[in-house]
Amino acid sequence: MNLHIIVCIKSVLLRVPKGRTIRTAESCELNPFDRPTLEAALWLRGRYGGSVTVLSMGPESGTSALYEAIALGADRSILICDPALAGSDTLATSTVLGAAIKTLKPFDLVFFGTRTSDSDTGHVGPQTAVQLGVPLASQVLSMALGESGLIAERKMDGVLEKVQVSLPAVITVHQTSYPPGDPPLSGIQTAFEEGTIEKWGLKELSLSPESAGEPGSPTRLLSMTPISRERKCRILTGSSEGRADKLLKILMDSGGIS
Amino acid sequence: MDTFLQEKHHVLQRTVRAFCHREIIPIAGNIDKEARFPWEVQEKMARLGYFGIQVPAELGGAGMDTVSYITVIEEISRACAGLGLCVSVHNSVAVFPIMAFGSEAQKKKWIPSLARGEKIGAFCLTEPNAGSDASAIESTAIRDGDEYIINANKVFVTNGAIADTCLMFVRTDPDAGRRGISVVVVERGTKGFTVGEAEDLSGMRSNPVSSIRLQDCRVPVENLLGGEGRGLVIGLSALDTGRIGIAAQASGIALAALEETVKYAKQRRQFGVPIAKHQAIQMMIADMATQIDAARLLIYRAAVQKDRGNSFTQAAAMAKLYASEMSSRVTDMAVQVHGGYGYSKSYPVERYYRDARVTRIYEGTSEVHRMVIARGVLAE
Ligand SMILES: Cc1cc2nc3c(=O)[nH]c(=O)nc-3n(C[C@H](O)[C@H](O)[C@H](O)COP(=O)(O)OP(=O)(O)OC[C@H]3O[C@@H](n4cnc5c(N)ncnc54)[C@H](O)[C@@H]3O)c2cc1C
């Protein structure tokens, strides 16, 4: 088996922005929820052979996340970067990623993280599966190749579900699935010395500007307001047992425990 | 620090930082208290290449530049200065001299296992009667056929109790004064090689700094590094590189102290407001941040000069002098901002304060550095 696995990754901001966001190598990192995803792909490649392509859509600063992926062992890495992509919502993002994935045919698996640390919609993986017209298994904990496709264990509330999907398929990988390793220094050095990042724009994807960026995005971000959580301190008095009972009641009333 | 750091260094910094957060910071307080060297972390660092940062790939290293080297040392020291010391000394004053002065055969023999961290290196210069005055060493290596018979009494050896490959500074010609000093590589396990008790140090307690004694130790002459009489040249050249590492270690400690101080100042309330609102605290924080950046600029300058192949002795000496004194001042202010809690082991600034102190002493005291720098300036 020679698997071609495409891993979609995102470069995210390290901190919540104050005012205008400037993305640089210093302020961005590989989305932490994508790390297990990449690890899963590398693990499958190690087990069954094949290659791993990482794909990222975003501004120029996204290269550092891609270099990190090469340092971890990815074979090929592509940044989709075009001024016309600014303002893309999750639908436009899925359209663009779908188009890019189609140009990377043949492929067997497309991996996504379940969410990102800086916007957290969870849309992009499932929507891209629809774009590609292939099956989806979400929140996957572990994988193995079966007789006719991929057997995946999914974690749901209180149950572990085992499903089989035919290939090609889209998988969103659960964040606790494959504990990510650290890139070795030699990996980082080689990634920057010898690694190349292919840069694609809308032209390479034969996409019209209307299908991406703001024109291709039915959703608009209206505002962003930081939420500050009020912390209240209450001192409970009485005997130890009395205080324990009071504390229990408060926690249960607030829904903290049941 | 974007002036000096390329994208590669940012990625490196982030990945080392993530490693330290996960593997070192949670245990740093305990290994200081117990004076324990964490082998479990050493093995992981070794696998990631932290013991061969600048060694070329052909010899098992990562082949990185000096800016990368100081980035790694700074981040490790930020988490645990004793481990930063282990990695700095190993890379700069044990591995580097073998790379720079060793024959091809010697490099092949020692470097791969050192670079992979399977073996740990040490630099054995200081003796009871020879500290700042390295030329006063009394240890001897007397030639006997194709062997040296070595008698040595070395003190304050960083990594002493865990080192496998030791660069031993000895007199091969007792009558030749400064020109009679040579470096011989001695491996642990050689008959007559004994390690003393680890020093009960004030800081850097996770590093087993120990004495090493060689008694009629027989070592093949092939273990001589760079020729007889070259000892001081090798030592000084190693220390030039080492000083950039110690400077980065000092700045790592100071960065950790600043981080803790900012956190504490925002959360501790006195007179009805967080103490960060008091101007006296703000002044200290401003001084800490400014002095840290000034030191880092000096460190990056020295590293960049080295990477460009320019002479960097003066720049490294200035970086080491300024960064170590800065680190002492900054950790002192960190304790001050923490008040009584800063003087207690329940907050990490107490450890940073102890750790920073020694950076003004080893690999050349501040006084010796001022002598070196003044000599350079006056010679211009
Ligand atoms: C934790 C730790 C780790 C160490 N690791 C190593 C190691 O791995 N390998 C190694 O070889 N050594 C190591 N050392 C030893 C260290 O390098 C020496 O302590 C240092 O060089 C100073 O020597 P000394 O302690 O003998 O002090 P001395 O040389 O006795 O100095 C005492 C004081 O006199 C001053 N002084 C000396 N000469 C002059 C002068 N000419 N003019 C003005 N002032 C002067 C000094 O600056 C200092 O203030 C380590 C020390 C420590 C504490």
XYZ file of C-alpha atoms and ligand atoms in Angstrom:
691
model
C 0.000 0.000 0.000
C 1.331 3.394 -0.916
C -0.833 5.892 0.895
C -0.948 9.517 -0.115
C -2.100 11.445 2.915
C -2.852 15.145 2.712
C -2.802 16.998 6.008
C -4.436 20.407 6.179
C -2.827 22.600 8.794
C -3.251 26.149 9.939
C -0.889 28.681 11.376
C -2.554 30.305 14.365
C -1.837 33.286 16.571
C -0.027 32.575 19.804
C -1.932 35.210 21.752
C -5.317 36.880 21.516
C -4.709 39.965 19.401
C -5.111 43.441 20.809
C -6.235 45.689 17.970
C -4.936 44.995 14.472
C -3.375 41.610 13.968
C 0.078 41.383 12.448
C 1.039 37.821 11.693
C 4.778 37.143 11.776
C 6.982 34.126 12.431
C 7.243 35.370 16.002
C 3.520 35.648 16.667
C 2.258 32.479 14.970
C 2.548 28.762 15.525
C 1.238 25.542 14.072
C -2.310 25.107 15.392
C -1.863 22.853 18.451
C -4.916 20.799 17.414
C -3.164 20.012 14.118
C -0.138 18.463 15.807
C -1.830 15.107 16.603
C -3.210 15.180 13.053
C 0.218 15.425 11.515
C 1.462 12.782 13.922
C -1.346 10.442 12.843
C -0.390 10.905 9.189
C 3.289 10.274 9.882
C 2.381 7.200 11.894
C 0.234 5.789 9.084
C 2.981 6.489 6.576
C 5.453 4.690 8.828
C 3.138 1.710 9.134
C 1.863 1.350 5.550
C 4.313 3.393 3.457
C 3.498 6.326 1.227
C 3.841 10.073 1.495
C 2.497 12.998 3.481
C 1.652 16.337 1.882
C 0.852 19.277 4.119
C -1.410 21.990 2.857
C -2.107 25.326 4.439
C -4.101 28.326 3.367
C -3.181 31.634 4.888
C -0.835 34.591 4.780
C 2.901 34.430 4.070
C 3.642 33.984 7.805
C 2.137 30.493 7.498
C 5.448 29.229 6.137
C 6.832 28.712 9.632
C 4.088 26.197 10.473
C 4.867 24.409 7.196
C 8.585 24.333 7.947
C 7.702 22.865 11.321
C 5.734 20.152 9.519
C 8.720 19.394 7.261
C 10.940 19.264 10.357
C 8.584 16.642 11.756
C 8.869 14.588 8.577
C 6.317 15.767 5.973
C 7.368 15.040 2.378
C 5.827 17.963 0.554
C 4.426 21.237 1.680
C 2.209 23.780 0.003
C 1.038 27.233 1.057
C -2.004 28.667 -0.635
C -1.431 32.349 -0.343
C -3.184 35.035 -2.356
C -4.346 38.545 -1.454
C -7.731 37.567 -2.940
C -8.174 35.056 -0.099
C -8.382 37.704 2.632
C -11.654 37.603 4.524
C -12.482 34.005 3.585
C -15.017 32.359 5.886
C -15.020 28.620 6.534
C -17.036 27.897 3.387
C -14.633 29.800 1.128
C -11.705 28.131 2.926
C -13.222 24.712 2.219
C -13.784 25.640 -1.436
C -10.147 26.635 -1.821
C -8.753 23.631 0.070
C -11.078 21.317 -1.897
C -9.773 22.728 -5.186
C -6.171 22.339 -4.027
C -6.757 18.759 -2.867
C -8.279 17.872 -6.244
C -5.112 19.073 -7.981
C -3.126 16.786 -5.667
C -4.936 13.654 -6.926
C -4.569 10.783 -6.452
C -4.937 10.872 -2.690
C -6.207 8.340 -0.171
C -6.783 10.326 2.986
C -7.244 13.971 3.884
C -6.651 14.831 7.528
C -7.872 17.811 9.500
C -7.651 18.784 13.126
C -10.988 18.923 14.892
C -10.729 22.646 15.546
C -8.284 25.560 15.744
C -7.080 27.411 18.791
C -7.808 30.831 17.278
C -11.287 30.526 15.770
C -12.672 27.166 16.807
C -15.529 26.524 14.373
C -14.757 22.908 13.500
C -16.337 23.541 10.074
C -13.487 23.197 7.645
C -12.888 19.437 7.741
C -16.512 18.352 7.243
C -17.205 21.054 4.641
C -14.183 20.009 2.598
C -15.443 16.406 2.644
C -18.649 17.692 1.049
C -16.641 19.684 -1.518
C -14.723 16.548 -2.445
C -17.749 14.270 -2.339
C -15.986 11.690 -0.173
C -16.925 10.056 3.141
C -16.042 11.666 6.448
C -15.107 10.185 9.797
C -14.871 12.821 12.506
C -13.258 12.887 15.969
C -11.122 9.857 15.144
C -9.014 8.379 17.922
C -7.163 5.625 16.106
C -6.909 4.169 12.627
C -5.850 1.074 10.748
C -6.265 -0.084 7.170
C -8.908 -2.782 6.740
C -9.975 -5.054 3.862
C -11.932 -2.363 2.078
C -10.971 0.997 3.487
C -9.971 2.595 6.722
C -11.190 1.373 10.079
C -11.460 4.248 12.483
C -12.360 4.458 16.143
C -14.370 7.540 17.015
C -14.916 8.927 20.437
C -18.391 10.123 21.252
C -20.109 10.878 24.538
C -19.469 7.751 26.577
C -19.116 5.365 23.610
C -16.354 4.281 21.343
C -17.598 3.736 17.804
C -15.757 1.728 15.186
C -16.497 2.693 11.601
C -15.195 1.698 8.211
C -14.891 4.284 5.434
C -13.963 3.633 1.834
C -10.999 5.542 0.442
C -10.470 8.296 -0.383
C -11.897 9.803 2.783
C -11.676 12.839 4.998
C -10.757 12.302 8.646
C -10.842 14.803 11.472
C -8.397 13.621 14.069
C -9.210 13.911 17.776
C -6.722 16.000 19.717
C -5.966 13.232 22.200
C -5.350 10.579 19.551
C -1.721 10.594 18.508
C 0.507 12.413 21.038
C 2.707 14.723 18.978
C 6.477 14.380 19.107
C 9.001 17.212 19.131
C 10.884 18.020 15.948
C 14.573 17.152 16.349
C 17.063 19.974 15.831
C 18.432 18.227 12.761
C 14.900 18.143 11.341
C 14.531 21.897 11.815
C 17.933 22.523 10.267
C 17.237 20.328 7.227
C 13.745 21.755 6.782
C 15.123 25.270 6.438
C 18.237 24.243 4.531
C 16.731 21.873 2.011
C 12.961 22.050 2.381
C 10.889 24.011 -0.094
C 7.435 25.397 0.307
C 5.412 25.540 -2.881
C 3.284 28.657 -3.093
C -0.005 28.474 -4.905
C -2.496 31.230 -5.675
C -6.027 31.189 -7.077
C -4.528 30.968 -10.572
C -2.870 27.638 -9.877
C -6.199 26.327 -8.558
C -8.194 27.683 -11.514
C -10.532 29.353 -9.060
C -12.260 32.638 -9.797
C -11.887 35.458 -7.262
C -15.681 35.282 -6.689
C -15.412 31.845 -5.103
C -12.971 32.879 -2.392
C -12.116 35.737 -0.057
C -14.911 38.101 0.886
C -16.915 37.636 -2.344
C -17.035 33.858 -1.753
C -17.946 34.163 1.911
C -21.589 34.279 2.945
C -20.562 34.819 6.589
C -19.321 38.175 7.823
C -17.446 38.817 11.030
C -19.231 41.804 12.559
C -17.262 42.352 15.730
C -14.923 40.730 18.214
C -15.113 41.599 21.894
C -12.972 39.971 24.533
C -14.940 38.350 27.340
C -13.553 38.836 30.794
C -14.733 36.324 33.302
C -15.793 37.776 36.645
C -14.226 35.913 39.527
C -16.060 35.946 42.788
C -14.673 34.917 46.115
C -16.980 33.634 48.836
C -15.793 32.650 52.261
C -17.748 29.793 53.782
C -17.998 29.688 57.561
C -19.068 27.079 60.061
C -17.809 23.616 60.982
C -15.691 21.669 58.500
C -18.599 19.354 57.702
C -21.021 22.245 57.405
C -18.663 24.034 55.017
C -18.176 20.904 52.945
C -21.954 20.522 52.614
C -22.353 24.170 51.654
C -19.595 23.874 49.065
C -21.206 20.751 47.620
C -24.544 22.492 47.329
C -23.040 25.563 45.647
C -21.168 23.422 43.129
C -24.267 21.359 42.361
C -26.538 24.379 42.053
C -24.133 26.035 39.644
C -23.994 22.882 37.509
C -20.295 22.414 38.218
C -20.887 18.831 39.393
C -23.879 16.538 39.318
C 14.930 40.472 18.576
C 13.796 40.124 14.966
C 16.946 41.929 13.854
C 18.973 38.809 14.516
C 16.512 35.941 14.485
C 15.460 34.348 11.223
C 12.292 32.305 10.763
C 14.346 29.185 11.521
C 15.342 30.551 14.923
C 11.760 31.411 15.794
C 10.601 27.898 14.973
C 13.512 26.500 16.948
C 12.784 28.748 19.925
C 9.140 27.741 19.946
C 9.837 24.032 19.765
C 12.519 24.117 22.482
C 10.221 26.235 24.639
C 7.381 23.754 24.213
C 9.717 20.916 25.190
C 10.922 22.775 28.293
C 7.382 23.609 29.347
C 6.355 20.014 29.162
C 9.474 18.209 30.362
C 11.610 20.546 32.483
C 9.615 23.345 34.126
C 7.370 20.939 36.078
C 10.390 19.307 37.754
C 12.841 22.237 37.904
C 12.018 23.175 41.499
C 12.337 19.602 42.717
C 15.599 18.700 41.035
C 17.058 21.880 42.528
C 15.870 20.876 45.981
C 17.072 17.285 45.630
C 20.250 18.243 43.738
C 19.345 15.528 41.233
C 20.441 15.238 37.619
C 17.342 14.267 35.590
C 18.533 11.425 33.345
C 15.033 10.948 31.993
C 15.140 14.481 30.548
C 18.742 14.094 29.373
C 17.732 11.102 27.267
C 14.948 13.051 25.608
C 17.171 16.072 24.973
C 19.791 13.743 23.522
C 17.291 12.223 21.099
C 16.273 15.694 19.923
C 19.878 16.656 19.190
C 20.530 19.116 22.043
C 23.955 17.565 22.629
C 25.257 18.131 19.120
C 23.745 21.476 18.193
C 26.582 22.714 15.991
C 28.138 19.382 15.067
C 27.792 18.642 11.326
C 25.225 16.030 10.329
C 27.944 13.610 9.093
C 29.165 13.335 12.674
C 25.716 12.904 14.174
C 24.843 16.501 15.017
C 22.254 19.043 13.906
C 24.689 21.286 12.023
C 23.164 24.524 13.280
C 24.665 28.003 13.609
C 25.708 29.866 16.764
C 22.486 31.890 16.906
C 20.589 28.577 17.054
C 22.982 27.365 19.727
C 22.312 30.320 22.019
C 18.588 30.067 21.341
C 18.605 26.507 22.683
C 20.792 27.357 25.700
C 18.681 30.376 26.585
C 15.433 28.410 26.496
C 16.747 25.461 28.534
C 18.275 27.827 31.107
C 15.004 29.677 31.329
C 13.477 26.432 32.552
C 16.420 25.049 34.544
C 19.819 26.739 34.619
C 21.621 23.603 35.832
C 20.538 21.726 32.707
C 21.401 24.767 30.600
C 24.879 24.548 32.117
C 25.110 20.853 31.269
C 24.215 21.457 27.627
C 26.295 24.625 27.284
C 29.488 23.130 28.714
C 29.031 19.893 26.774
C 28.531 21.658 23.426
C 30.937 24.545 23.748
C 33.912 23.545 25.859
C 33.910 19.761 25.382
C 32.602 19.076 21.867
C 33.799 22.277 20.198
C 37.534 21.903 21.033
C 37.532 18.337 19.680
C 35.847 19.620 16.503
C 38.251 22.549 16.177
C 41.543 20.947 17.224
C 40.993 17.207 16.878
C 42.339 15.044 14.044
C 39.867 13.315 11.727
C 40.427 10.084 13.626
C 39.778 11.772 16.972
C 36.588 13.389 15.696
C 35.342 10.036 14.393
C 36.207 8.409 17.676
C 34.571 10.832 20.105
C 32.162 13.182 18.357
C 29.284 10.940 17.203
C 28.518 9.540 20.655
C 28.904 12.999 22.227
C 26.711 14.640 19.586
C 24.005 12.049 20.097
C 24.198 12.626 23.838
C 25.049 8.992 24.514
C 28.153 10.339 26.189
C 28.530 13.547 28.157
C 31.552 15.818 27.942
C 33.461 17.796 30.570
C 36.167 20.469 30.612
C 38.708 19.935 33.396
C 40.903 22.978 33.863
C 40.402 24.359 37.380
C 42.543 22.962 40.212
C 42.824 23.828 43.893
C 45.730 26.187 43.134
C 44.703 27.278 39.646
C 41.459 29.190 39.133
C 41.610 32.486 37.308
C 45.274 31.783 36.671
C 44.901 28.731 34.480
C 48.616 28.664 33.713
C 49.278 27.643 37.308
C 47.954 24.106 36.893
C 50.007 21.345 38.456
C 48.492 18.188 36.933
C 50.977 16.231 34.858
C 51.030 13.849 31.914
C 54.389 12.145 31.615
C 55.106 10.283 28.435
C 55.947 6.596 28.766
C 56.326 4.926 25.363
C 53.047 5.392 23.520
C 51.160 6.321 26.671
C 50.844 9.243 29.039
C 50.798 8.617 32.744
C 48.479 11.253 34.140
C 48.204 12.525 37.687
C 45.605 15.222 38.083
C 43.465 16.843 40.706
C 40.612 18.760 39.117
C 37.907 20.630 41.005
C 34.584 22.218 40.090
C 34.084 20.071 37.014
C 30.657 20.796 35.538
C 28.951 17.479 34.622
C 31.761 15.898 36.675
C 29.802 12.980 38.089
C 28.070 12.164 34.798
C 30.793 12.871 32.242
C 32.269 10.145 30.037
C 34.665 12.143 27.879
C 36.849 14.601 29.783
C 39.168 17.237 28.336
C 41.984 17.196 30.851
C 44.387 20.142 31.055
C 47.785 18.841 32.109
C 51.473 19.708 32.010
C 53.284 17.594 29.444
C 56.448 19.617 29.986
C 56.862 20.684 33.620
C 59.644 23.156 32.739
C 57.988 24.966 29.840
C 55.651 27.226 31.849
C 52.584 28.345 29.850
C 53.876 26.472 26.808
C 54.053 23.206 28.703
C 50.284 22.817 29.019
C 48.393 20.317 26.844
C 44.935 18.806 26.571
C 44.495 15.041 26.774
C 41.111 13.373 26.425
C 40.513 10.936 29.262
C 37.564 8.616 29.325
C 35.746 7.667 32.465
C 36.438 4.097 33.399
C 40.153 4.385 32.696
C 42.030 2.763 35.564
C 42.888 5.386 38.195
C 40.012 7.741 37.279
C 37.858 8.648 40.289
C 35.065 11.149 40.765
C 34.666 12.922 44.098
C 31.450 13.875 45.872
C 29.324 16.441 44.041
C 29.760 19.980 45.395
C 26.891 21.140 47.605
C 26.322 24.259 45.505
C 24.194 27.305 46.167
C 22.666 27.227 42.668
C 22.862 25.061 39.517
C 22.039 22.213 41.857
C 20.723 19.861 39.192
C 24.235 19.732 37.772
C 26.589 17.350 39.582
C 29.632 19.645 39.628
C 32.367 17.439 41.129
C 36.069 16.959 41.533
C 37.893 14.435 39.364
C 41.135 12.787 40.369
C 43.454 10.826 38.106
C 46.028 8.638 39.750
C 48.672 7.110 37.468
C 46.086 6.957 34.730
C 47.495 5.462 31.521
C 46.104 7.025 28.373
C 47.294 6.404 24.780
C 49.193 9.327 23.215
C 46.580 9.394 20.419
C 44.346 11.091 22.996
C 46.457 14.251 22.904
C 44.434 17.080 21.371
C 46.087 19.522 18.954
C 49.730 18.793 19.853
C 51.830 19.197 22.984
C 51.992 22.698 24.438
C 48.764 23.835 22.759
C 46.688 23.596 25.947
C 46.182 27.260 26.687
C 45.396 28.104 23.059
C 42.749 25.372 23.028
C 41.417 26.426 26.431
C 41.080 30.102 25.524
C 39.488 29.357 22.192
C 37.006 26.991 23.849
C 36.175 29.602 26.467
C 35.497 32.237 23.772
C 32.739 29.982 22.482
C 31.698 28.908 25.950
C 31.208 32.472 27.102
C 28.527 33.098 24.500
C 26.719 30.082 25.956
C 27.105 31.264 29.551
C 25.833 34.697 28.510
C 22.782 33.053 26.948
C 22.329 31.024 30.116
C 22.376 34.241 32.171
C 19.821 35.863 29.898
C 17.604 32.762 30.082
C 17.564 32.974 33.883
C 16.771 36.693 33.717
C 13.942 36.132 31.236
C 12.379 33.599 33.578
C 12.741 36.033 36.482
C 11.058 38.815 34.515
C 8.204 36.537 33.480
C 7.531 35.492 37.087
C 7.838 39.071 38.272
C 5.302 40.420 35.799
C 2.875 37.649 36.714
C 3.298 38.284 40.425
C 3.118 42.085 40.181
C -0.207 41.891 38.385
C -1.708 39.546 40.910
C -0.334 40.666 44.300
C -2.436 43.474 45.791
C -1.250 45.996 48.362
C -2.805 49.340 49.261
C -5.904 48.338 47.328
C -4.283 47.851 43.917
C -2.112 45.260 42.185
C 1.479 46.188 43.050
C 2.147 46.579 39.295
C 0.217 49.841 39.626
C 2.843 51.229 41.995
C 5.391 53.302 40.152
C 8.329 51.942 42.149
C 7.498 48.431 40.901
C 7.075 49.683 37.341
C 10.531 51.276 37.441
C 12.071 47.953 38.430
C 10.192 46.109 35.698
C 11.314 48.705 33.126
C 14.937 48.297 34.204
C 14.690 44.518 34.110
C 13.222 44.446 30.593
C 15.659 47.014 29.210
C 18.744 45.404 30.673
C 17.685 41.956 29.454
C 17.293 43.257 25.920
C 20.621 45.089 26.072
C 22.338 41.860 27.127
C 20.608 39.873 24.403
C 21.757 42.346 21.780
C 25.342 41.849 22.927
C 24.876 38.075 22.878
C 23.380 38.036 19.393
C 26.159 40.298 18.163
C 28.810 37.892 19.427
C 26.964 34.922 17.917
C 26.518 36.605 14.545
C 30.202 37.605 14.468
C 31.133 34.004 15.133
C 28.765 32.734 12.433
C 30.302 35.160 9.959
C 33.744 33.822 10.774
C 34.910 37.129 12.253
C 36.924 37.475 15.430
C 34.506 37.498 18.345
C 36.694 37.291 21.461
C 35.961 40.830 22.548
C 32.261 40.623 21.711
C 31.913 37.327 23.604
C 33.711 38.717 26.651
C 31.466 41.798 26.710
C 28.340 39.681 26.283
C 29.366 37.346 29.115
C 30.357 40.166 31.458
C 27.257 42.245 30.857
C 24.752 39.369 30.727
C 25.994 37.742 33.930
C 25.960 40.994 35.889
C 22.588 41.890 34.387
C 21.220 38.501 35.427
C 22.324 39.056 39.021
C 20.684 42.493 39.093
C 17.497 41.327 37.407
C 17.026 38.301 39.670
C 17.709 40.566 42.655
C 14.946 42.917 41.528
C 12.695 39.903 40.943
C 13.140 38.890 44.579
C 12.488 42.492 45.627
C 9.205 42.679 43.717
C 8.115 39.413 45.327
C 8.840 40.785 48.809
C 9.132 38.129 51.511
C 7.710 35.481 49.202
C 10.648 36.030 46.868
C 12.985 34.974 49.634
C 11.074 31.742 50.122
C 11.478 28.533 48.177
C 7.767 28.542 47.401
C 8.430 30.929 44.500
C 10.933 30.148 41.718
C 12.633 33.570 41.812
C 14.526 32.415 44.889
C 16.148 29.733 42.724
C 16.831 32.135 39.854
C 18.606 34.448 42.289
C 20.960 31.653 43.389
C 21.445 30.350 39.845
C 22.292 33.740 38.362
C 25.042 34.437 40.881
C 27.558 31.926 39.574
C 27.425 33.168 35.987
C 29.716 35.985 37.200
C 32.254 33.438 38.403
C 32.688 30.511 36.035
C 34.264 30.493 32.583
C 36.156 33.556 33.774
C 35.138 35.888 36.596
C 33.821 39.382 35.919
C 37.177 40.742 37.012
C 39.057 38.564 34.544
C 36.618 39.602 31.816
C 37.229 43.278 32.529
C 40.953 42.579 32.250
C 40.474 40.858 28.878
C 38.206 43.594 27.544
C 40.473 46.414 28.722
C 43.465 44.698 27.164
C 41.602 44.580 23.864
C 40.493 48.192 24.050
C 43.928 49.477 25.048
C 45.635 47.500 22.295
C 43.549 49.193 19.586
C 29.292 25.830 39.459
C 30.677 25.885 38.940
C 30.994 25.172 37.797
C 32.311 25.216 37.300
N 32.621 24.449 36.206
C 33.912 24.355 35.787
C 34.306 23.473 34.751
O 33.473 22.777 34.174
N 35.613 23.376 34.428
C 36.568 24.132 35.053
O 37.729 24.003 34.712
N 36.231 24.999 36.029
C 34.943 25.129 36.426
N 34.587 25.992 37.450
C 35.633 26.777 38.082
C 35.566 28.251 37.708
O 35.890 28.434 36.372
C 36.488 29.005 38.662
O 35.833 29.023 39.898
C 36.803 30.404 38.200
O 37.636 30.379 37.083
C 37.464 31.239 39.289
O 38.512 30.551 39.883
P 38.625 30.444 41.501
O 37.316 29.928 41.951
O 39.796 29.643 41.799
O 38.770 31.905 41.983
P 40.138 32.790 42.078
O 40.859 32.723 40.781
O 40.860 32.410 43.288
O 39.532 34.228 42.232
C 39.109 34.786 43.484
C 38.812 36.260 43.250
O 39.989 36.936 42.833
C 39.773 37.611 41.621
N 41.014 37.616 40.839
C 41.812 36.564 40.538
N 42.851 36.963 39.793
C 42.712 38.292 39.611
C 43.475 39.291 38.939
N 44.576 38.978 38.248
N 43.041 40.556 38.974
C 41.907 40.862 39.642
N 41.149 39.976 40.287
C 41.544 38.700 40.271
C 38.671 36.844 40.953
O 38.004 37.626 39.985
C 37.793 36.502 42.142
O 37.009 37.604 42.453
C 33.285 26.001 37.944
C 32.938 26.739 39.073
C 31.659 26.683 39.582
C 31.353 27.472 40.805
